[in-house]
CSV table of C-alpha atoms in Angstrom, one decimal:
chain,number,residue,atom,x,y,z
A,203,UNK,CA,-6.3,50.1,-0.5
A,204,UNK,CA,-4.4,47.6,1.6
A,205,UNK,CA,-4.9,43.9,1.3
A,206,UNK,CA,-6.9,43.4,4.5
A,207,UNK,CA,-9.5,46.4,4.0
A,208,UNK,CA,-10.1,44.5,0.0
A,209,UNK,CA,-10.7,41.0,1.9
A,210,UNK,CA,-12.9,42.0,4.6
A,211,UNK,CA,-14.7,44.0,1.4
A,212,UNK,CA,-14.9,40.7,-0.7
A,213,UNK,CA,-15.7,39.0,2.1
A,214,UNK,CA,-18.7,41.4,3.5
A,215,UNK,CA,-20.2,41.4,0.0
A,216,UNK,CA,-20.2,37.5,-0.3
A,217,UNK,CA,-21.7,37.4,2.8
A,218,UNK,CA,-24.6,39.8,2.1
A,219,UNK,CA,-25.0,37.9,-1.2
A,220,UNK,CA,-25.4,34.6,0.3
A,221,UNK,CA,-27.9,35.9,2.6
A,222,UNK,CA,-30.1,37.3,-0.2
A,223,UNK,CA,-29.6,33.9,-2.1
A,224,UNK,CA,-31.1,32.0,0.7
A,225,UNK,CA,-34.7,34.3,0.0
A,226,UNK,CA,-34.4,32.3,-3.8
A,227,UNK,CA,-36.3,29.1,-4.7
A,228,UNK,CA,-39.4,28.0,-5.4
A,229,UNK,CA,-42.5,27.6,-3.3
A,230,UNK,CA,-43.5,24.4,-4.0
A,231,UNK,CA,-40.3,23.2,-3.4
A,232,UNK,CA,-39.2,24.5,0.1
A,233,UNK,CA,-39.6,22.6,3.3
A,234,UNK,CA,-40.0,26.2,5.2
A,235,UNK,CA,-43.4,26.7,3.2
A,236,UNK,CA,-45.2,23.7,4.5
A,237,UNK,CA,-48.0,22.8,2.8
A,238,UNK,CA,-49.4,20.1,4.6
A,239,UNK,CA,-50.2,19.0,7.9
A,240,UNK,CA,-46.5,16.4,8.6
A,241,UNK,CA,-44.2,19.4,6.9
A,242,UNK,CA,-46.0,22.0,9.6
A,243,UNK,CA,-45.1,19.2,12.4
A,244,UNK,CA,-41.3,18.7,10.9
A,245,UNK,CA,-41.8,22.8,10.9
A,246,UNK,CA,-42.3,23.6,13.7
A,247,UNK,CA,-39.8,21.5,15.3
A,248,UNK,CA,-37.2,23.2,13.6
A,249,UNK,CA,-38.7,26.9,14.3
A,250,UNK,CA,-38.1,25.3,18.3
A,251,UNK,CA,-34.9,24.2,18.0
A,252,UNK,CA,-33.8,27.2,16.1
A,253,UNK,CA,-35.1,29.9,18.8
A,254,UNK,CA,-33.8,27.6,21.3
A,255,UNK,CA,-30.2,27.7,19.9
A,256,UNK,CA,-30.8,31.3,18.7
A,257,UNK,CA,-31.7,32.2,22.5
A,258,UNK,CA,-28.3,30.1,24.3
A,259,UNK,CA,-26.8,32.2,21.9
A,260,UNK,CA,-27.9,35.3,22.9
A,261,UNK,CA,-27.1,34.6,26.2
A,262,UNK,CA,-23.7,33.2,25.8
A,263,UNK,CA,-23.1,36.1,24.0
A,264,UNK,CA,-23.9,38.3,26.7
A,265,UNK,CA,-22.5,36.8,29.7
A,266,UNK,CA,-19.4,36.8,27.8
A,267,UNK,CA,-19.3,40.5,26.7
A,268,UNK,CA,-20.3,41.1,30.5
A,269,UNK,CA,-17.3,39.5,31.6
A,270,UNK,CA,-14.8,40.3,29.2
A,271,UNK,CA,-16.1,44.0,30.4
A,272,UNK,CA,-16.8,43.9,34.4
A,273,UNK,CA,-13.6,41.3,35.0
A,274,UNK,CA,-11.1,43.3,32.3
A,275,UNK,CA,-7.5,43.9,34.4
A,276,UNK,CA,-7.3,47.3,35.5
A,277,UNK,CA,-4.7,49.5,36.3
A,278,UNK,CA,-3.1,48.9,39.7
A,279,UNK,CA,-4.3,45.5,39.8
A,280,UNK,CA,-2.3,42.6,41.4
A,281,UNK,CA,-2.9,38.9,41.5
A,282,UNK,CA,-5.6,37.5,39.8
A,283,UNK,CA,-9.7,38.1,40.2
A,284,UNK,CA,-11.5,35.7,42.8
A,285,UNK,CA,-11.9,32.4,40.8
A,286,UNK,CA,-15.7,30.4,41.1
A,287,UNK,CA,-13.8,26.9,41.4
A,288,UNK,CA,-16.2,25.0,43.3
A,289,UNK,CA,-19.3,27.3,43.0
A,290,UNK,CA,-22.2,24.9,43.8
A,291,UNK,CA,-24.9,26.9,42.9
A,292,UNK,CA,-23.5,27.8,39.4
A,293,UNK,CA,-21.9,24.6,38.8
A,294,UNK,CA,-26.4,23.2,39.2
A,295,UNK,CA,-27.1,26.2,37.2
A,296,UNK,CA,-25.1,25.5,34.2
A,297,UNK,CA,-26.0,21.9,34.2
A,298,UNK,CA,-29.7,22.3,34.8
A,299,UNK,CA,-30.5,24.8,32.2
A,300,UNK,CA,-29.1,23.0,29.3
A,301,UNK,CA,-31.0,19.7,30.6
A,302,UNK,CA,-34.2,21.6,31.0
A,303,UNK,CA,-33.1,22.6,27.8
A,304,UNK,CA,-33.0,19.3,26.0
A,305,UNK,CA,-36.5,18.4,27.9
A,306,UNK,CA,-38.2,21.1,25.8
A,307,UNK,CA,-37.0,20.2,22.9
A,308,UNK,CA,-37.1,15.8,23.4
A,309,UNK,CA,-40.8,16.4,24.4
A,310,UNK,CA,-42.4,17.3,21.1
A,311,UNK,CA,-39.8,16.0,18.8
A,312,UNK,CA,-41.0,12.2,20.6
A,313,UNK,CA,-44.4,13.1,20.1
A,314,UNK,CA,-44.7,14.3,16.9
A,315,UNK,CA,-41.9,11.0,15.9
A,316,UNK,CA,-44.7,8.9,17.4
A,317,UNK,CA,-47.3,11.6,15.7
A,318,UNK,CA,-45.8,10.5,12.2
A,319,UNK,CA,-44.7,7.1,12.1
A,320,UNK,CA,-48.6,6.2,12.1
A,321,UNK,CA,-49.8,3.4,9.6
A,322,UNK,CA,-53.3,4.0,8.1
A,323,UNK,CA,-55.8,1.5,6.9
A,324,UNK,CA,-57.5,1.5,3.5
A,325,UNK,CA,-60.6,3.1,5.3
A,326,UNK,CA,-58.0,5.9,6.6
A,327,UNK,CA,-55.9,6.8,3.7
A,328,UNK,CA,-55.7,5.9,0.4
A,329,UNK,CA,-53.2,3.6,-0.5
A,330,UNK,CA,-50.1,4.2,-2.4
A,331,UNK,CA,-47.1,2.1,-3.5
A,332,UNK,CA,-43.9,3.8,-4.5
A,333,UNK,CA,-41.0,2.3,-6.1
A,334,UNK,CA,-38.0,4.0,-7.0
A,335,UNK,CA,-36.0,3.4,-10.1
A,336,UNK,CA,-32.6,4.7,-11.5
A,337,UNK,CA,-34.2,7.1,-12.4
A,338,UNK,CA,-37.8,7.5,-12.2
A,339,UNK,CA,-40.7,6.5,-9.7
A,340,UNK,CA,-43.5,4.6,-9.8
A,341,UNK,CA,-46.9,5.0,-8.5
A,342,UNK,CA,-49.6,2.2,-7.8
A,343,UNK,CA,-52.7,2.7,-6.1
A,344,UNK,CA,-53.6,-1.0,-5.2
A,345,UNK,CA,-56.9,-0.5,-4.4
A,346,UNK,CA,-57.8,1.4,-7.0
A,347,UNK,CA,-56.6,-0.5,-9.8
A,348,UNK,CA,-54.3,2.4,-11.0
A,349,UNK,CA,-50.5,2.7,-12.3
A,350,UNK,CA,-48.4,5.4,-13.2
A,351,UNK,CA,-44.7,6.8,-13.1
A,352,UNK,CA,-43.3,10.0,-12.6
A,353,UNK,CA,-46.8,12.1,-11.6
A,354,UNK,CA,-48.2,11.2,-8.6
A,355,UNK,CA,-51.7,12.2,-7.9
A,356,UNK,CA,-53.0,13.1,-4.7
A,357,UNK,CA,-56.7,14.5,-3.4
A,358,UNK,CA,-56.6,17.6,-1.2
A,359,UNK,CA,-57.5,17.1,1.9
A,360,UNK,CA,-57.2,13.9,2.6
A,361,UNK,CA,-54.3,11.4,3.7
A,362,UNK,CA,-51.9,9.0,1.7
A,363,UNK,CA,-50.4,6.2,2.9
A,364,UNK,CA,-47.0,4.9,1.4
A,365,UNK,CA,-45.2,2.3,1.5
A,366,UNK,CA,-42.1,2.6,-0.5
A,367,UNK,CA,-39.2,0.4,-1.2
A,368,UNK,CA,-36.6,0.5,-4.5
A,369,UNK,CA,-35.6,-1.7,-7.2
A,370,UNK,CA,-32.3,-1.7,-7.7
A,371,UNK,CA,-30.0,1.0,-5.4
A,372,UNK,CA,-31.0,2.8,-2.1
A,373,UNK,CA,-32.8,5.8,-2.6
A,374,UNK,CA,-35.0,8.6,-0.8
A,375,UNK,CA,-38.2,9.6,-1.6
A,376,UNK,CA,-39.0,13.6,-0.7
A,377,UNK,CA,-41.7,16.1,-1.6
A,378,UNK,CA,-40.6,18.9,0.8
A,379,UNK,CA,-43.4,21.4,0.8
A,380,UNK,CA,-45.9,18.1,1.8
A,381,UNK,CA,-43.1,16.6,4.4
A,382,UNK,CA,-39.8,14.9,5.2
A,383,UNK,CA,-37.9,12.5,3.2
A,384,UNK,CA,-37.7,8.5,3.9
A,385,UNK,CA,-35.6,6.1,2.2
A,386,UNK,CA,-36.3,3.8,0.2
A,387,UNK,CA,-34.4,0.4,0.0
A,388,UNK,CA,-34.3,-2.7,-1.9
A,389,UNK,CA,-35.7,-5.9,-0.5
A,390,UNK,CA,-37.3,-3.8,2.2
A,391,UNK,CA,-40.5,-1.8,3.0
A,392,UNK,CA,-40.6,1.7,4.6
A,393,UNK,CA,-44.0,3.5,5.5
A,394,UNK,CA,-45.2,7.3,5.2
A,395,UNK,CA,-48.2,9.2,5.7
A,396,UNK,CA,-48.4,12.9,4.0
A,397,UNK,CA,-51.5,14.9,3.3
A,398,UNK,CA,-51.6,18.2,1.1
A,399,UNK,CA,-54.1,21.1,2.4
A,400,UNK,CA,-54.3,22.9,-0.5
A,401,UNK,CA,-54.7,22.2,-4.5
A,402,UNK,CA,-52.0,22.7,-6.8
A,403,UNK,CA,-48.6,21.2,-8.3
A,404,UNK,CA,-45.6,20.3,-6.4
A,405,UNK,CA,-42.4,18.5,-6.8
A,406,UNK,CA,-40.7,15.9,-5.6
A,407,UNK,CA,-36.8,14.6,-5.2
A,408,UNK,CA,-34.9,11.6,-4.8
A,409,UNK,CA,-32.5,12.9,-1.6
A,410,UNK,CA,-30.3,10.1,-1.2
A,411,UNK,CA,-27.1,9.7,-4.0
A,412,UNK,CA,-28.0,7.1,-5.9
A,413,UNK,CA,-25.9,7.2,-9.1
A,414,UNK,CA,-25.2,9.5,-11.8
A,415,UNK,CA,-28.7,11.1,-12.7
A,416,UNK,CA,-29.4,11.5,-8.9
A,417,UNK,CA,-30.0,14.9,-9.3
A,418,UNK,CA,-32.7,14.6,-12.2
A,419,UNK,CA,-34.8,11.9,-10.3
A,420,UNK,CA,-37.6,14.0,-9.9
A,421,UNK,CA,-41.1,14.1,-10.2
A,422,UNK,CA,-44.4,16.1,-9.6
A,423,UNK,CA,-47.1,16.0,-7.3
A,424,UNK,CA,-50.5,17.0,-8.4
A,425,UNK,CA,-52.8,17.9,-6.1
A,426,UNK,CA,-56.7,17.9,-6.7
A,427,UNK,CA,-60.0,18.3,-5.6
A,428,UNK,CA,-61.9,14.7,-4.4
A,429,UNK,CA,-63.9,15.1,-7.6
A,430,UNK,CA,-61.6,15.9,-9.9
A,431,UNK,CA,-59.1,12.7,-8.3
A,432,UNK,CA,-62.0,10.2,-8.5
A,433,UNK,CA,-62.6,11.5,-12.2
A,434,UNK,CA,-58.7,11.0,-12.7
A,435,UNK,CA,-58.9,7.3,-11.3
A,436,UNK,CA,-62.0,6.2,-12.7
A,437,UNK,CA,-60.4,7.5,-16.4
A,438,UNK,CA,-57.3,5.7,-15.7
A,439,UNK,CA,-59.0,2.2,-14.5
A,440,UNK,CA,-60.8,2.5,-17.6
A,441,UNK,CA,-57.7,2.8,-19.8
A,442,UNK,CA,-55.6,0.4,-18.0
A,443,UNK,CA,-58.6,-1.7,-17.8
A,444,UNK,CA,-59.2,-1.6,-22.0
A,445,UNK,CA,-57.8,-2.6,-24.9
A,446,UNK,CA,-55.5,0.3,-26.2
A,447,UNK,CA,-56.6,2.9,-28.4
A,448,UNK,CA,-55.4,2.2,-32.1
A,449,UNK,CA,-53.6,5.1,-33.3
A,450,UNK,CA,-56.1,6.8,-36.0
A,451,UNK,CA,-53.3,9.1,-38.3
A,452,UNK,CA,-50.8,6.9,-40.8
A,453,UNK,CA,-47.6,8.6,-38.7
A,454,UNK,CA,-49.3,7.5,-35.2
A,455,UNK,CA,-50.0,3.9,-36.4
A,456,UNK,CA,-46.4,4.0,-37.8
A,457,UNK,CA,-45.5,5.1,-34.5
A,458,UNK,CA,-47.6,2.3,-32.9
A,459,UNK,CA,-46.2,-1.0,-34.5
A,460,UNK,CA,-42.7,0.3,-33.5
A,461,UNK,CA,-43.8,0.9,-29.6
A,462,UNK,CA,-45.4,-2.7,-29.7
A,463,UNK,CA,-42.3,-4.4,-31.7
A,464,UNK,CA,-39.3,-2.2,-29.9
A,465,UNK,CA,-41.2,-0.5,-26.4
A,466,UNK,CA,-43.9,-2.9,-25.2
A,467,UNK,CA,-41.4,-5.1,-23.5
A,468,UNK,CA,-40.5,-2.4,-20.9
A,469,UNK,CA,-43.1,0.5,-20.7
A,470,UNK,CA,-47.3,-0.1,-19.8
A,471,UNK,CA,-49.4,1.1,-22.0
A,472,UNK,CA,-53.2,0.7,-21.1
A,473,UNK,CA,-52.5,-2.7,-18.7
A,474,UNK,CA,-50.1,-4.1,-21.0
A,475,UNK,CA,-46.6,-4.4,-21.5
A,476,UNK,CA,-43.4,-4.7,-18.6
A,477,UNK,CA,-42.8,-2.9,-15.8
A,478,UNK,CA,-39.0,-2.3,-16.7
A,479,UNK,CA,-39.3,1.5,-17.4
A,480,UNK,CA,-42.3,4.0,-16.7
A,481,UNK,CA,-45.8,3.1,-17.9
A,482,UNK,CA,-46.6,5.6,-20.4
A,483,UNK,CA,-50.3,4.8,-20.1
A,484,UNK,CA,-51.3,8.8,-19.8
A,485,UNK,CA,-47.8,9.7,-20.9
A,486,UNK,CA,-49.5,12.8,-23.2
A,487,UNK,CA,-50.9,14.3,-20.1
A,488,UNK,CA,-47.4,14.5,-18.3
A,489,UNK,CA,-46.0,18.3,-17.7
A,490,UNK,CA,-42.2,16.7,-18.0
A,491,UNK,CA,-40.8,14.1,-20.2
A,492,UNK,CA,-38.0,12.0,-17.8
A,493,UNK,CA,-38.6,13.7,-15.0
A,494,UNK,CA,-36.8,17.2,-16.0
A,495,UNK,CA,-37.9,18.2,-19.3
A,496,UNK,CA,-41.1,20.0,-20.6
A,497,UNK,CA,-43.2,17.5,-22.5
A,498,UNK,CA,-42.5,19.0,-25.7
A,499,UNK,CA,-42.5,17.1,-29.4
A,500,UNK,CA,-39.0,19.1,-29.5
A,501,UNK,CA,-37.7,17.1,-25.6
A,502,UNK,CA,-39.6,13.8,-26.6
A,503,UNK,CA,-38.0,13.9,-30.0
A,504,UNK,CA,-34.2,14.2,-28.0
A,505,UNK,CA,-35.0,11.7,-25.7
A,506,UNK,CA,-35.3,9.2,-28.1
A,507,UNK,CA,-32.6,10.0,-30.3
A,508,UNK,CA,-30.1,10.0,-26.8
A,509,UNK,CA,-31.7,9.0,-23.4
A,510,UNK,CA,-28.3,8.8,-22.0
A,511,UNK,CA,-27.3,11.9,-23.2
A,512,UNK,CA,-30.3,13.8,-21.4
A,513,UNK,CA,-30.0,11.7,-18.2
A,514,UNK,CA,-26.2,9.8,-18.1
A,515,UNK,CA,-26.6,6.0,-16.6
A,516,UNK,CA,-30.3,5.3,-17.0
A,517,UNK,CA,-31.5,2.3,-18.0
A,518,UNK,CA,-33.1,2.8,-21.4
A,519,UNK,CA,-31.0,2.0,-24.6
A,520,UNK,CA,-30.0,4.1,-27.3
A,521,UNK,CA,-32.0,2.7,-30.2
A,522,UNK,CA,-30.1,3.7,-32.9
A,523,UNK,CA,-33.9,5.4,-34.1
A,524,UNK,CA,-34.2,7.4,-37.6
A,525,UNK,CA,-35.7,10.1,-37.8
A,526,UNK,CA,-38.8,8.7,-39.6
A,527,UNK,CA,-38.7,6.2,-36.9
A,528,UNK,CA,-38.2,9.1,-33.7
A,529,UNK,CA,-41.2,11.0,-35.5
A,530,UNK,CA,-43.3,8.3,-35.7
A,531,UNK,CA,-42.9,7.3,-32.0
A,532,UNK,CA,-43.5,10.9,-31.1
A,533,UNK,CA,-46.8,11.4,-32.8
A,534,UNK,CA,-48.0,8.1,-31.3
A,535,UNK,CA,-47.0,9.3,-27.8
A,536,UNK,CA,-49.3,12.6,-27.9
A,537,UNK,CA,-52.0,10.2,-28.1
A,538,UNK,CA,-52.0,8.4,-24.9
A,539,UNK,CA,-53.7,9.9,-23.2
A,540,UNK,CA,-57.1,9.8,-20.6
A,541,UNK,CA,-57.4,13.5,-20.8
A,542,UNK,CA,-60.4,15.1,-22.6
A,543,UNK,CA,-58.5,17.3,-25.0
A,544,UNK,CA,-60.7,19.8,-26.5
């Protein structure tokens, strides 16, 4: 086989390959499934600007073929074909049609701009204020009296109002199946509205390089029925609201005086403690641990033995913990939670 026929081989087959990779990926986290009413906007911009680029080049395409064909040199031919050098009427076409063009697409990308960039009051939308972290995200609802980190909660149906900013490094706060992302600075406020239409779990990314765990800043979005969010705050304002829950088994209460003594000072737990790392206050009724791993005795355990081993250049210190100590700590964090566990 000669050298060209291999490469145009290799090259065929990646390129059939990279077309069936683009089908991969995960609902819940693709911006071209939208799942809400501002990612349908953002949508179906793109679907317009795509069929408008797709259609130019059709077209160009086209008129080219057609003249590479009707204005080809033929046999017998002399001088040169009859040039269109000062061609009024197709020097206006060529220029209106792309202008027309732009109109179409200027049009609905201003109004839905205008469309998103709406602030809504308390009455509107509830209320949410994100801050980003290296690396984690936290959630308060002001107005309802509730903090979190890493899960945000959201009822179907029904808007949300952000306002985001970050504590330490630019960052960009994205949930692409619910809409686009918005950055997130430091000293300074940006707003966004998103609304979800349908129940169920999503996920969320930081989309803005902000260090060396960049790409494990995520989080989930939970999406509920009004009931089951109103049963989710009211059980968190209770908590947060209470005096913690003493730990009832001897490893748990182990586990306990070593969160108050060596913990407390950064994490929340029920309304107390600092606001240096995530509040842990329904930490048992996370799906992840960090952000990335399943909430498993097995991840917790690693997290505490090496936090910047699991996520490099995050702010919580290696503790130097036994494993008495790291077993302890684990059986006291599978009880916080506001869940009923049956």
């Amino acid at each position: 086989m000669k050298g060209w026929q291999q490469y145009w081989r290799q090259l065929l087959l990646f390129g059939l390959l990279s077309l069936a990779l683009t089908g991969c990926g995960r609902e819940e986290l693709s911006a071209l499934r939208p799942s809400g009413p501002v990612a349908a906007m953002q949508f179906d911009l793109m679907k317009l600007s795509f069929s408008i680029m797709i259609g130019v080049f059709i077209v160009v395409m086209l008129i080219f073929t057609y003249v590479l064909i009707r204005y080809r040199k033929r046999p017998g031919q002399q001088g040169i074909p009859k040039q269109v050098e000062g061609n009024h009427a197709l020097e206006i076409l060529w220029t209106v049609i792309p202008f027309l063009l732009l109109i179409v697409m200027a049009v609905p990308t201003v109004t839905t701009g205008f469309e998103l960039h709406k602030k809504y009051s308390p009455e509107e939308a509830i209320q949410v204020r994100v801050t980003a972290h290296q690396y984690w995200w936290e959630f308060e609802y002001p107005d309802l009296g509730v903090a979190t980190a890493q899960d945000l909660v959201m009822p179907v149906g029904k808007k949300v109002q952000f306002t985001l900013t970050a504590a330490d490094v630019k960052h960009a706060f994205w949930i692409p199946a619910l809409g686009g992302k918005i950055d997130t600075n430091p000293g300074l406020e940006n707003e966004l509205w998103l609304q979800a239409d349908k129940t169920g779990i999503f996920y969320g990314k930081c989309a803005e390089l902000c260090g060396a765990s960049h790409a494990l800043m995520d989080f989930k979005v939970e999406v509920m029925e009004q009931a089951d969010f109103d049963a989710w705050t009211a059980k968190m304002k209770g908590v947060q609201a209470a005096e913690p829950v003493a730990a009832t088994s001897q490893v748990a209460q182990q586990g306990e005086e070593l969160f108050n003594k060596s913990c407390l000072g950064c994490h929340a737990i029920a309304g107390k403690g600092g606001k240096l790392g995530p509040n842990l206050t329904n930490f048992a009724d996370r799906e992840r641990v960090a952000g990335i791993l399943a909430n498993t005795p097995q991840n917790v355990a690693e997290w505490l033995k090496d936090p910047q081993k699991l996520k490099p250049a995050n702010n919580m210190p290696n503790l130097n913990l036994d494993e008495t100590q790291v077993n302890a700590l684990v059986e006291y964090m599978s009880t916080l939670s506001v869940e009923d566990k049956k």
